PDB file of C-alpha atoms in Angstrom:
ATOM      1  CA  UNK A   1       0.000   0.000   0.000  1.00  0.00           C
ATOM      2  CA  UNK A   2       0.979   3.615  -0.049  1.00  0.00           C
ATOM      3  CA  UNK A   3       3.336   5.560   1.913  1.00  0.00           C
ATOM      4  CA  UNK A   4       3.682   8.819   3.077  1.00  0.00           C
ATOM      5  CA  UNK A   5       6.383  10.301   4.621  1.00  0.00           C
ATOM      6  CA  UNK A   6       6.480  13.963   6.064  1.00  0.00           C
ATOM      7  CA  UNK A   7       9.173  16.037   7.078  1.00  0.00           C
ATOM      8  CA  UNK A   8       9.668  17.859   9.310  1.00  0.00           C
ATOM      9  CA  UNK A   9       7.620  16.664  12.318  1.00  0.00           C
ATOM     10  CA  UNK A  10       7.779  20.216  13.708  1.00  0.00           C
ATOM     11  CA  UNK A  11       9.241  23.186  12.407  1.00  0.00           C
ATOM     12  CA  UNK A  12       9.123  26.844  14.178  1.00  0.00           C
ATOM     13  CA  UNK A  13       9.372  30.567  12.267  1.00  0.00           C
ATOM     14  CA  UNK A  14       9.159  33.653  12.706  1.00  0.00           C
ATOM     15  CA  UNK A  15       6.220  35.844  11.668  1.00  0.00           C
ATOM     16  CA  UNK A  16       6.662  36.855   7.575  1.00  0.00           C
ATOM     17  CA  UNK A  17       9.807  34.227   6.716  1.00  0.00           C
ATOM     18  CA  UNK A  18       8.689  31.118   4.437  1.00  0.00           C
ATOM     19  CA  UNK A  19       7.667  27.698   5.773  1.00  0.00           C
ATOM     20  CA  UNK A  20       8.553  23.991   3.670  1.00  0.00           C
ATOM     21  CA  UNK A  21       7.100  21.287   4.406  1.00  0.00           C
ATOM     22  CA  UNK A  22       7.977  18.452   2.567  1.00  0.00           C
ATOM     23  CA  UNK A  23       6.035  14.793   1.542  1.00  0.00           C
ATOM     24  CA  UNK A  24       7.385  11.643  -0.104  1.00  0.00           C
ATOM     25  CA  UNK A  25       5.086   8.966  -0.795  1.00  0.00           C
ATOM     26  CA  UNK A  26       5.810   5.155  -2.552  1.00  0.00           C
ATOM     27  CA  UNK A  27       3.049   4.476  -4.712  1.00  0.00           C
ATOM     28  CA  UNK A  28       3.309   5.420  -7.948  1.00  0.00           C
ATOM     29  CA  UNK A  29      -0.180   5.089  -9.352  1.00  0.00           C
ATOM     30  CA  UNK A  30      -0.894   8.118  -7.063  1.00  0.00           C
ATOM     31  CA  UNK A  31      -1.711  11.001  -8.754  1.00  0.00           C
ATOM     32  CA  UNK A  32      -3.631  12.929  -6.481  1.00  0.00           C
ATOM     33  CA  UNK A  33      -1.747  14.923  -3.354  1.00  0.00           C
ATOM     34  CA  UNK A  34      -3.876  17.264  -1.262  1.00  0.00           C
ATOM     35  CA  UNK A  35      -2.655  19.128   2.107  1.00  0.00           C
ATOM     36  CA  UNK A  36      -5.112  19.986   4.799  1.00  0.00           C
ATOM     37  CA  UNK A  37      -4.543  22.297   7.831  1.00  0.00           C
ATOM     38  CA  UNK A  38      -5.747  21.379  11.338  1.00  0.00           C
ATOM     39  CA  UNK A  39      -6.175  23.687  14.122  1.00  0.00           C
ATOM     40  CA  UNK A  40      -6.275  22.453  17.524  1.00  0.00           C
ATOM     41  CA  UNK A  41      -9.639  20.700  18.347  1.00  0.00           C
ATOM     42  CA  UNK A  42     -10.808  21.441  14.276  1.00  0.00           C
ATOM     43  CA  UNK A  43     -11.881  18.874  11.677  1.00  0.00           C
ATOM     44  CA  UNK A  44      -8.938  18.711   8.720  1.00  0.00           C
ATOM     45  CA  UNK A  45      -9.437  21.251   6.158  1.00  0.00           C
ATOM     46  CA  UNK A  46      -8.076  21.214   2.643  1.00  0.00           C
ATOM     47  CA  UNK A  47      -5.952  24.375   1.863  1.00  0.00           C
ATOM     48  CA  UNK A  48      -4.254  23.325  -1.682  1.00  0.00           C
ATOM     49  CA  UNK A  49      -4.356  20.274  -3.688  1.00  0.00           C
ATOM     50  CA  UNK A  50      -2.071  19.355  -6.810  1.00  0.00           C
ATOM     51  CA  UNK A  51      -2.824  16.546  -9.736  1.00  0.00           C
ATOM     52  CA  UNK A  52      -0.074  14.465 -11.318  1.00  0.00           C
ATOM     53  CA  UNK A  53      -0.308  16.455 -14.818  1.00  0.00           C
ATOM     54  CA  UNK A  54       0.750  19.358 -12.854  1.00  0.00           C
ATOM     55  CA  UNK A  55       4.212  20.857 -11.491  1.00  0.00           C
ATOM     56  CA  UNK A  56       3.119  23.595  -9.467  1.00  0.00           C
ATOM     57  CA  UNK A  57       0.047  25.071  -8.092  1.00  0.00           C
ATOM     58  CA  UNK A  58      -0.354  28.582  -6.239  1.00  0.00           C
ATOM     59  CA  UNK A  59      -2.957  30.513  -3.956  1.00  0.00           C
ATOM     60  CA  UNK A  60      -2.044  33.554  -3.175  1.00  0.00           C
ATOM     61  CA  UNK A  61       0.800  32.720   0.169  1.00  0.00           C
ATOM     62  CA  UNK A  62       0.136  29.109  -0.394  1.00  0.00           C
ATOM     63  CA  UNK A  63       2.221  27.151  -3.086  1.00  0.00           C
ATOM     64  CA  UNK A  64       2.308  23.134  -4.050  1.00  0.00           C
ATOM     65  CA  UNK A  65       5.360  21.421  -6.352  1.00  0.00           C
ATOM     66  CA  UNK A  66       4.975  18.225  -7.299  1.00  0.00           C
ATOM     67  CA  UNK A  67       8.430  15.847  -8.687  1.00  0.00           C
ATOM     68  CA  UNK A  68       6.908  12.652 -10.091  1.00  0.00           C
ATOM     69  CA  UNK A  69       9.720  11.060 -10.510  1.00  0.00           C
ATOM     70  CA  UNK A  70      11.473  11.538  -7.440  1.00  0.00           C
ATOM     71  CA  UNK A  71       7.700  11.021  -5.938  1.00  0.00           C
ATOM     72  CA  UNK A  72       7.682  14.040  -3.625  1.00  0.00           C
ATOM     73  CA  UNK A  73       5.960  16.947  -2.898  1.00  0.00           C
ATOM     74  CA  UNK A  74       5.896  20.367  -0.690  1.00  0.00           C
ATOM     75  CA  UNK A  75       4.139  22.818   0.626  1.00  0.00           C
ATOM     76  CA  UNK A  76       5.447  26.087   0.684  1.00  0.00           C
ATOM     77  CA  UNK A  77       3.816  28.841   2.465  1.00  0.00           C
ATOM     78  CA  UNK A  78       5.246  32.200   2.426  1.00  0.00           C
ATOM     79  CA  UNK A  79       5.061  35.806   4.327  1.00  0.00           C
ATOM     80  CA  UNK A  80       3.925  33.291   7.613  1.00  0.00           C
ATOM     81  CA  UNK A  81       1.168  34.623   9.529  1.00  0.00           C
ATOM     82  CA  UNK A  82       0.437  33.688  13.218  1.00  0.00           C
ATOM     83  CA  UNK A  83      -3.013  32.268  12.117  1.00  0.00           C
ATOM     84  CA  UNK A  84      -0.827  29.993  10.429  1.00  0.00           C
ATOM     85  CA  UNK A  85      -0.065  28.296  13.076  1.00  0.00           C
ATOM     86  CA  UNK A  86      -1.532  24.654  12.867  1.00  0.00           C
ATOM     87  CA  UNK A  87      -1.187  21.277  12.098  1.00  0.00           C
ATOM     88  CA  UNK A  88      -0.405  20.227   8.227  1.00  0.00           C
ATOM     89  CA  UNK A  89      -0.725  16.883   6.832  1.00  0.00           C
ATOM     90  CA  UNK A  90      -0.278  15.921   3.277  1.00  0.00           C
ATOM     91  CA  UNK A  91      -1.924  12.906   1.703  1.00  0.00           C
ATOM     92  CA  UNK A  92      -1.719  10.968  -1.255  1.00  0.00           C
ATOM     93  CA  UNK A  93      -3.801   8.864  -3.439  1.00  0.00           C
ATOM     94  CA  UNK A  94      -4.671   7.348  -6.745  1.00  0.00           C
ATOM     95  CA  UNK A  95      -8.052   9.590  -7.195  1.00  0.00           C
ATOM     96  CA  UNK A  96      -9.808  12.448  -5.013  1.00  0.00           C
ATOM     97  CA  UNK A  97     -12.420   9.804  -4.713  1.00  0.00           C
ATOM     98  CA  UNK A  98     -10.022   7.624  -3.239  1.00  0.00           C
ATOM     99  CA  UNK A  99      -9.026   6.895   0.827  1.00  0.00           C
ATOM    100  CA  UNK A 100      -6.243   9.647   1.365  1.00  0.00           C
ATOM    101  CA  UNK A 101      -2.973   8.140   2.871  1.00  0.00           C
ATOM    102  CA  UNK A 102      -1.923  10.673   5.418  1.00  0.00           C
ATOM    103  CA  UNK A 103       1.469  11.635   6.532  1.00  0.00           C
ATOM    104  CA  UNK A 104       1.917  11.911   9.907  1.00  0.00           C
ATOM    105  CA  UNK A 105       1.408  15.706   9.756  1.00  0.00           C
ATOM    106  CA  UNK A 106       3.514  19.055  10.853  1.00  0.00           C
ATOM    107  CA  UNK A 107       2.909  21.288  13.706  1.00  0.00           C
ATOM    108  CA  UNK A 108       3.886  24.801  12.533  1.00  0.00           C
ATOM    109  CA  UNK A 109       4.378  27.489  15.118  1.00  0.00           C
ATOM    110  CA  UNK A 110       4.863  31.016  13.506  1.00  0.00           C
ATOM    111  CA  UNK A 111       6.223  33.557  16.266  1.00  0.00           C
ATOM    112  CA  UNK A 112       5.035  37.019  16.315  1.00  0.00           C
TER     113      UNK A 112
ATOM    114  CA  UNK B   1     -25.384  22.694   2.634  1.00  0.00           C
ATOM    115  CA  UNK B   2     -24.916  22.046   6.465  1.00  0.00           C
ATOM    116  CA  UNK B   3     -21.644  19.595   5.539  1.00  0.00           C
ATOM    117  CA  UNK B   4     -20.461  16.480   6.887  1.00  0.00           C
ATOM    118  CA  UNK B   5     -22.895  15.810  10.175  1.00  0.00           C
ATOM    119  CA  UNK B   6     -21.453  13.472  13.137  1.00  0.00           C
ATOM    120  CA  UNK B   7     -22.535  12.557  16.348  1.00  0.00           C
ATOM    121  CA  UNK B   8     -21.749  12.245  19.156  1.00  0.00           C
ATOM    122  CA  UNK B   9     -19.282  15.273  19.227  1.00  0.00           C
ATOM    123  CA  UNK B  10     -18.125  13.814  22.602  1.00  0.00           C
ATOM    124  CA  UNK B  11     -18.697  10.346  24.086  1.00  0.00           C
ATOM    125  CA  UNK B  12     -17.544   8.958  27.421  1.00  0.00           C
ATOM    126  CA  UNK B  13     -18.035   5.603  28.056  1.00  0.00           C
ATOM    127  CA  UNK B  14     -16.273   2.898  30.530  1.00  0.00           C
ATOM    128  CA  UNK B  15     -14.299  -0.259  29.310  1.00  0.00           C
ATOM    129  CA  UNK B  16     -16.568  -2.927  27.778  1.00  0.00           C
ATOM    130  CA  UNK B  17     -19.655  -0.805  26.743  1.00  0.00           C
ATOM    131  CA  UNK B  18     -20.644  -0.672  22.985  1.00  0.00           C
ATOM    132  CA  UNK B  19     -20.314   2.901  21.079  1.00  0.00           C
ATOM    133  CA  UNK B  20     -22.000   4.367  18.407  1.00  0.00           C
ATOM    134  CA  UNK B  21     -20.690   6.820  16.226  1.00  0.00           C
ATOM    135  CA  UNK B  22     -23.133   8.470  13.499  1.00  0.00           C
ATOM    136  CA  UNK B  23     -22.453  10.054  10.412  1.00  0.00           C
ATOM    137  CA  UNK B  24     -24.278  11.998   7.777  1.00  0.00           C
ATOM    138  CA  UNK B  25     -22.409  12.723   4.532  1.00  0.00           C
ATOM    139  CA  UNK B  26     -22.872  15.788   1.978  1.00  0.00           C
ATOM    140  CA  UNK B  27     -26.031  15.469   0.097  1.00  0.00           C
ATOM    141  CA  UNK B  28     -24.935  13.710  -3.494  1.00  0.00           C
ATOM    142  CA  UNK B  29     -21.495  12.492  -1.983  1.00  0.00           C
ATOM    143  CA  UNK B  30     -20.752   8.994  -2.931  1.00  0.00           C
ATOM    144  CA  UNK B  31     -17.956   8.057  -1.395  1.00  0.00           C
ATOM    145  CA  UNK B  32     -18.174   8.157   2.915  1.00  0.00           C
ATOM    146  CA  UNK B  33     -14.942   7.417   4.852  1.00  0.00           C
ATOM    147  CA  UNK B  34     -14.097   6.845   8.363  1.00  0.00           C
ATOM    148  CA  UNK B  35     -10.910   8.351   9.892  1.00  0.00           C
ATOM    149  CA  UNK B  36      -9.436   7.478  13.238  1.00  0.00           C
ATOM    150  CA  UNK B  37      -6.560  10.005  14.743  1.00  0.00           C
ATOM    151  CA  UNK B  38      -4.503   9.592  17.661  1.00  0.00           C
ATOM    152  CA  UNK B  39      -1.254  11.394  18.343  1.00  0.00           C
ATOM    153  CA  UNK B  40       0.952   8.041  17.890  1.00  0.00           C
ATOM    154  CA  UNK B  41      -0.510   7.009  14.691  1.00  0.00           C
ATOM    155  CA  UNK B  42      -1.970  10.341  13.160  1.00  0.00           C
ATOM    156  CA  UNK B  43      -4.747   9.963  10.570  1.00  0.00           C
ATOM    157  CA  UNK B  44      -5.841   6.516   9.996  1.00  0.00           C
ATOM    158  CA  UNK B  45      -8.679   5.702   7.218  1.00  0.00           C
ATOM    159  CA  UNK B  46     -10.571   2.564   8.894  1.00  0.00           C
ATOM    160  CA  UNK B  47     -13.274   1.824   6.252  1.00  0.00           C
ATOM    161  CA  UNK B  48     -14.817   3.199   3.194  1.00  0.00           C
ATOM    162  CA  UNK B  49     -18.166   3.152   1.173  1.00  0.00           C
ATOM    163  CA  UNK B  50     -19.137   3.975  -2.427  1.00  0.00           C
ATOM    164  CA  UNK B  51     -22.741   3.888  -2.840  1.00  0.00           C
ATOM    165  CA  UNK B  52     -23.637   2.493   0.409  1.00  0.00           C
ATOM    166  CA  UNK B  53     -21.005  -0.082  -0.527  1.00  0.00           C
ATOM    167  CA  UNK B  54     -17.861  -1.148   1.519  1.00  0.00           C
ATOM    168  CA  UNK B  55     -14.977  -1.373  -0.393  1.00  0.00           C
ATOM    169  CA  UNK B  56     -11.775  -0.966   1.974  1.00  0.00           C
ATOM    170  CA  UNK B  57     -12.064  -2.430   5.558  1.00  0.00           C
ATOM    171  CA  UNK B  58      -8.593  -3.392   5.542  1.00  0.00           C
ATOM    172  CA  UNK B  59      -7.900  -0.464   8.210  1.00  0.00           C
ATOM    173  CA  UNK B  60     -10.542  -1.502  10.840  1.00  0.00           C
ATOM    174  CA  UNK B  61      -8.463  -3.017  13.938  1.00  0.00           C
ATOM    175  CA  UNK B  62     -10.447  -5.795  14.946  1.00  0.00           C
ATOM    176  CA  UNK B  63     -13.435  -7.378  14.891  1.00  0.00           C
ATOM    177  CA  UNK B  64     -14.737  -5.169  17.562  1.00  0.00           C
ATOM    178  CA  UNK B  65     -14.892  -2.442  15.380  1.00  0.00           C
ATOM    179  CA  UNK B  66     -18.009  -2.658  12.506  1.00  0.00           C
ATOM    180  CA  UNK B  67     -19.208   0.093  10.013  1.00  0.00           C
ATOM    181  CA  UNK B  68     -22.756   0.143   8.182  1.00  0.00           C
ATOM    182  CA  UNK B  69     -24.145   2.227   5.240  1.00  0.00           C
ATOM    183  CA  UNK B  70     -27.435   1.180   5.383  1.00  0.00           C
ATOM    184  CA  UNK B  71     -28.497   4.160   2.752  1.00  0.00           C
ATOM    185  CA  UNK B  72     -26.789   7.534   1.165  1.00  0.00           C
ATOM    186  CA  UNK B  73     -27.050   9.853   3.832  1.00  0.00           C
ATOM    187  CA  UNK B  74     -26.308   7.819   6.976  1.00  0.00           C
ATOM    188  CA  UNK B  75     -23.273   5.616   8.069  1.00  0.00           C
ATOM    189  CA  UNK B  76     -22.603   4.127  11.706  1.00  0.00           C
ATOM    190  CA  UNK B  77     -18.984   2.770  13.316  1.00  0.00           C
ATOM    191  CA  UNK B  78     -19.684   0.607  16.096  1.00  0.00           C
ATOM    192  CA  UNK B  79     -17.323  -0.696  18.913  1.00  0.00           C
ATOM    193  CA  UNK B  80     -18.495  -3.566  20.688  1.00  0.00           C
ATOM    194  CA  UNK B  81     -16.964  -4.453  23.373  1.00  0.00           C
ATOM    195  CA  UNK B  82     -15.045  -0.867  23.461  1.00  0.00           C
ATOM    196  CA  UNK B  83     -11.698  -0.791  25.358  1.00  0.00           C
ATOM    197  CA  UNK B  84      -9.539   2.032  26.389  1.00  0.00           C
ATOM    198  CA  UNK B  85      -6.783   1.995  23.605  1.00  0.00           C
ATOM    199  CA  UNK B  86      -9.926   3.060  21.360  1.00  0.00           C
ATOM    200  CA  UNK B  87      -9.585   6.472  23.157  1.00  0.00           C
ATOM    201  CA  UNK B  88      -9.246   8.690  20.020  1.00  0.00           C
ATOM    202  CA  UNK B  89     -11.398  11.345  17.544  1.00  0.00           C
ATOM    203  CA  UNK B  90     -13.055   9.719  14.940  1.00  0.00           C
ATOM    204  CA  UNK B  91     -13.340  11.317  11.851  1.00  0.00           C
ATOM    205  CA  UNK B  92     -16.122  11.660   8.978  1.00  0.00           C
ATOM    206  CA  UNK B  93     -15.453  12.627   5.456  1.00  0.00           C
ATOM    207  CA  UNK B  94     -16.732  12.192   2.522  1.00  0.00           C
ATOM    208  CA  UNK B  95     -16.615  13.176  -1.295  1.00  0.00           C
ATOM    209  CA  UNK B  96     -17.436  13.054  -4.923  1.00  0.00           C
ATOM    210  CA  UNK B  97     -14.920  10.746  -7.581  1.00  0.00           C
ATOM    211  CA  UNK B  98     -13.428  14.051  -8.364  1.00  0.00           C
ATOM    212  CA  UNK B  99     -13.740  16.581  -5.413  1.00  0.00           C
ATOM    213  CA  UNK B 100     -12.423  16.989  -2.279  1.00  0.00           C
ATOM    214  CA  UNK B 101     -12.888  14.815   0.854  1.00  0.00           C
ATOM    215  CA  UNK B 102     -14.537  17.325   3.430  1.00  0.00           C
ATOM    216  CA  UNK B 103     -14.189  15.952   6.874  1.00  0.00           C
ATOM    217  CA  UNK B 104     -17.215  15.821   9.411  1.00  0.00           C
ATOM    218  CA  UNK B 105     -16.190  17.820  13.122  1.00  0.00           C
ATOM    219  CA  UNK B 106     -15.530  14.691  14.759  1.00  0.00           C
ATOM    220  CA  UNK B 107     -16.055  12.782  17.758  1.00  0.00           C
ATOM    221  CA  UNK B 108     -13.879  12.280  20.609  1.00  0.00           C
ATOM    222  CA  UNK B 109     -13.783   9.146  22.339  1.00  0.00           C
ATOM    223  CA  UNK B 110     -12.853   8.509  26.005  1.00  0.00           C
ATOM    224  CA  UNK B 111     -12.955   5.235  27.075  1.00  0.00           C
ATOM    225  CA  UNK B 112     -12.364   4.517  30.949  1.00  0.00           C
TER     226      UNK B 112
END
């Protein structure tokens, strides 16, 4: 089955720098890769997705690249707000209308 | 639309007693998925449907643990005898073949 692995497990900045987040997963017949944000005691909300005929995808602070043949992906967020701050999990599967395989998720603390 | 609908939103219950957890997908999803999420193992899919149909129970943990669809717009998880290493939030979601999974608010379990 698939797996997804997400780095880093935590990562900490500073209010305005950029924030990476970065997903690997084994499968290769996936070709769908959303990431959802959690905020403490929230239900998982999508924030970006990216399809396998696509490299990159933007909204507006929010950015997704996509390597299919290294099978990775990241999430970059720039100009970090403190309403940032949350947990972000990437997934991975063959279809949207497929069971997402999640990674294991990033707590991101942006400091004022 | 009101979104994905579950309840309980919290449920107590002491070792051995059965649990119900309901869920009501998005009007014209077809695809309903169960999500369990701890803070050792993250975001776990336990079961999915497509058209009231189970296709993926591979996740489910044990034969304590049993899912239903018995039409579009309702889905139970069950836990029968429940035990306290079940203590987590269950998650809702469901979707279309080619939109996003939107994710019910949850229910957290506490078993004594």
């Amino acid at each position: 089955g698939e797996n997804v692995e997400q780095h880093p497990s935590t990562l900490s900045v500073q209010e305005g720098d950029s924030a990476v987040i970065k997903c690997t997963y084994s499968d290769s017949a996936s070709n769908y890769f959303p990431w959802y944000k959690q905020e403490l005691g929230k239900r998982p909300q999508l924030i970006i997705d990216i399809r396998s005929n696509v490299g990159e995808k933007k909204d507006q602070r929010i950015a997704v690249t996509l390597n299919k043949t290294a099978k990775h992906f990241s999430l970059h967020i720039t100009e970090t707000q403190p309403e940032d701050s949350a947990v972000y999990f990437c997934a991975a599967s063959p279809n949207s209308g497929y069971a997402l395989n999640f990674g294991k998720g990033t707590s991101l603390l942006v400091t004022p | 639309d009101a979104g994905v609908i579950q309840s309980p939103r919290h449920e107590v219950t002491e070792m051995g007693q059965e649990v119900t957890l309901r869920c009501k997908p998005i009007s014209g999803h077809d695809y309903l998925f169960w999500y369990r999420q701890t803070m050792m193992r993250g975001l776990e899919l336990l079961i999915y449907f497509n058209n009231n149909v189970p296709i993926d129970d591979s996740g489910m943990p044990e034969d304590r643990f049993s899912a239903k669809m018995p039409n579009a717009s309702f889905s139970t998880l069950k836990i029968q005898p429940s035990e306290p290493r079940d203590s987590a939030v269950y998650f809702c979601a469901s979707s279309t073949v080619a939109d996003t999974q939107y994710f019910g608010p949850g229910t957290r379990l506490t078993v004594l």
